[in-house]
Amino acid sequence: EQNEKITVKTNQTYYAITKKNVKAIFISNGADTILNNSQNCSFYNNDGGCNVKTPDINRDDWIVLGWSTNKDATTANIKEKEEIKIKDNVKYYAITYYKVTATFHKNNADSLGSCTNPQVNGCIETCNVYNTNKSCEIKLPHIYSEGNEVQFFSLGSDPTTTIGYSPAKKI
């Protein structure tokens, strides 16, 4: 208890001792499992923090990047099993992704434009799905077909379908 009295008979120096308890919480953020969801540590006086070790992240068929304090991050500034110094309570989120590929066939059109990765028969576009997201967006290429009415892209090659995705351009 503070304000207690002590008896002193000679000159003495007394040092204040302080302790801070802090906690790192590790949130799966879509990952299948993490091996340790929190770690506590303590530090004294002006030590500036204490060390904890980040846990493993397990997520089948996803690429594990590591940890971030931003749950929507697409990059990780902390790796798995990395020793980090914390000075306050903090939450870290697992950062993972997988790549989605969309292949666009020109299917007898003259060409496809605005393609990131042109191919002989069309083009390929990719995007990454991160963390708890279920999908990502890809910009559709333009369809060029001399003398033909451009319709749209469809998931099938049946020309009688009426369902499609259309950033189409006509020349």
XYZ file of C-alpha atoms in Angstrom:
171
model
C 0.000 0.000 0.000
C 1.319 3.440 -0.866
C 1.927 6.144 1.763
C 3.387 3.643 4.217
C 6.118 4.942 6.469
C 9.627 3.589 6.614
C 12.324 4.262 9.126
C 15.624 5.522 7.751
C 18.843 5.969 9.721
C 21.278 6.800 6.893
C 21.094 8.346 3.457
C 19.400 5.899 1.075
C 18.205 5.963 -2.524
C 14.927 4.279 -3.314
C 13.793 3.351 -6.818
C 10.179 3.168 -7.956
C 9.430 -0.181 -9.557
C 6.514 -0.378 -11.992
C 5.111 -3.312 -13.904
C 2.831 -3.402 -16.927
C 0.966 -6.547 -17.989
C 0.082 -6.677 -21.685
C -1.602 -9.178 -23.986
C -1.300 -10.005 -27.685
C -4.469 -11.541 -29.121
C -4.171 -13.490 -32.380
C -7.363 -13.664 -34.469
C -7.826 -16.332 -37.176
C -9.433 -13.894 -39.686
C -10.626 -16.771 -41.879
C -7.747 -19.157 -41.174
C -8.603 -22.746 -40.241
C -6.583 -22.714 -37.026
C -3.952 -20.784 -35.163
C -1.873 -22.592 -32.586
C -2.085 -20.021 -29.779
C -4.746 -17.315 -29.744
C -3.209 -15.099 -27.054
C -0.004 -14.471 -25.173
C 0.604 -12.438 -22.041
C 3.811 -10.838 -20.903
C 4.965 -8.202 -18.440
C 7.665 -5.580 -18.431
C 9.119 -3.317 -15.773
C 9.880 0.377 -15.549
C 11.177 1.753 -18.815
C 11.931 -1.563 -20.548
C 9.694 -0.417 -23.433
C 7.824 -3.678 -23.816
C 8.121 -7.422 -23.623
C 8.479 -10.161 -26.206
C 5.901 -12.633 -27.494
C 6.173 -15.084 -30.364
C 3.557 -15.096 -33.114
C 1.833 -18.451 -33.626
C 1.538 -20.623 -36.737
C -1.377 -20.022 -39.095
C -3.022 -23.029 -40.768
C -5.296 -22.605 -43.784
C -5.668 -25.409 -46.319
C -5.109 -24.392 -49.956
C -4.396 -20.736 -49.050
C -1.094 -18.875 -48.981
C -0.178 -17.684 -45.497
C 1.458 -14.247 -45.379
C 1.636 -13.690 -41.612
C 0.126 -11.180 -39.175
C -1.112 -7.587 -39.273
C -2.931 -5.242 -36.890
C -5.311 -4.477 -39.812
C -7.876 -7.252 -40.392
C -8.363 -6.155 -44.031
C -4.651 -6.076 -44.855
C -3.326 -7.665 -48.047
C 0.245 -7.709 -46.783
C 1.633 -8.866 -43.462
C 4.245 -6.899 -41.560
C 4.878 -9.732 -39.075
C 5.786 -13.330 -39.917
C 4.685 -16.543 -38.258
C 6.901 -17.644 -35.344
C 8.453 -14.166 -35.213
C 9.391 -12.702 -31.856
C 7.840 -9.273 -31.484
C 7.988 -6.643 -28.752
C 4.665 -5.316 -27.480
C 4.152 -2.396 -25.103
C 0.330 -2.298 -25.053
C -2.538 -4.734 -25.506
C -2.761 -5.472 -29.224
C -4.759 -7.596 -31.693
C -3.103 -9.295 -34.653
C -5.036 -10.764 -37.583
C -3.931 -13.685 -39.746
C -3.365 -12.579 -43.356
C -3.960 -15.255 -46.011
C -4.969 -15.381 -49.679
C -5.545 -17.562 -52.690
C -5.308 -16.668 -56.363
C -8.332 -16.885 -58.688
C -7.838 -17.198 -62.443
C -10.415 -16.244 -65.082
C -9.707 -17.379 -68.630
C -11.466 -15.475 -71.414
C -11.647 -17.271 -74.801
C -12.159 -15.093 -77.844
C -14.390 -17.886 -79.232
C -14.227 -16.705 -82.866
C -14.145 -12.971 -82.037
C -11.281 -11.128 -83.741
C -9.516 -10.217 -80.492
C -9.876 -9.292 -76.842
C -8.560 -5.956 -75.624
C -7.473 -4.485 -72.303
C -5.942 -7.798 -71.233
C -3.307 -8.012 -68.551
C -2.090 -11.388 -69.808
C -2.952 -11.876 -73.547
C -3.002 -15.432 -74.888
C -3.299 -16.815 -78.439
C -6.964 -17.724 -77.885
C -7.922 -14.862 -75.561
C -6.554 -13.716 -72.249
C -6.117 -14.629 -68.601
C -6.871 -12.338 -65.660
C -6.163 -13.060 -61.996
C -7.043 -11.609 -58.628
C -6.432 -12.570 -55.011
C -9.076 -13.419 -52.418
C -7.903 -12.283 -48.975
C -8.739 -13.282 -45.404
C -12.500 -13.654 -44.841
C -13.494 -12.512 -48.347
C -15.205 -15.035 -50.617
C -14.345 -13.444 -53.977
C -12.374 -10.732 -55.788
C -13.039 -8.564 -58.827
C -11.524 -8.884 -62.279
C -11.834 -6.292 -65.038
C -13.410 -7.845 -68.107
C -11.592 -7.466 -71.424
C -13.219 -5.813 -74.437
C -14.502 -7.954 -77.294
C -13.536 -6.863 -80.822
C -15.269 -8.531 -83.744
C -15.249 -6.845 -87.194
C -18.719 -6.807 -88.744
C -20.376 -8.775 -85.934
C -22.597 -7.591 -83.133
C -20.720 -8.047 -79.876
C -22.866 -9.656 -77.185
C -21.086 -10.562 -73.922
C -18.942 -13.151 -72.113
C -20.773 -16.258 -70.943
C -19.764 -19.192 -68.757
C -20.644 -21.516 -71.645
C -20.078 -21.438 -75.401
C -23.779 -21.876 -76.303
C -24.614 -18.883 -78.547
C -28.311 -18.974 -77.592
C -27.667 -18.142 -73.934
C -28.975 -14.826 -72.647
C -26.931 -14.703 -69.466
C -23.546 -13.009 -69.573
C -21.112 -10.318 -68.490
C -20.725 -7.405 -70.866
C -18.034 -4.764 -71.145
C -18.375 -5.445 -74.873
C -17.138 -3.134 -77.630
C -18.126 -3.215 -81.284
C -15.867 -2.198 -84.180
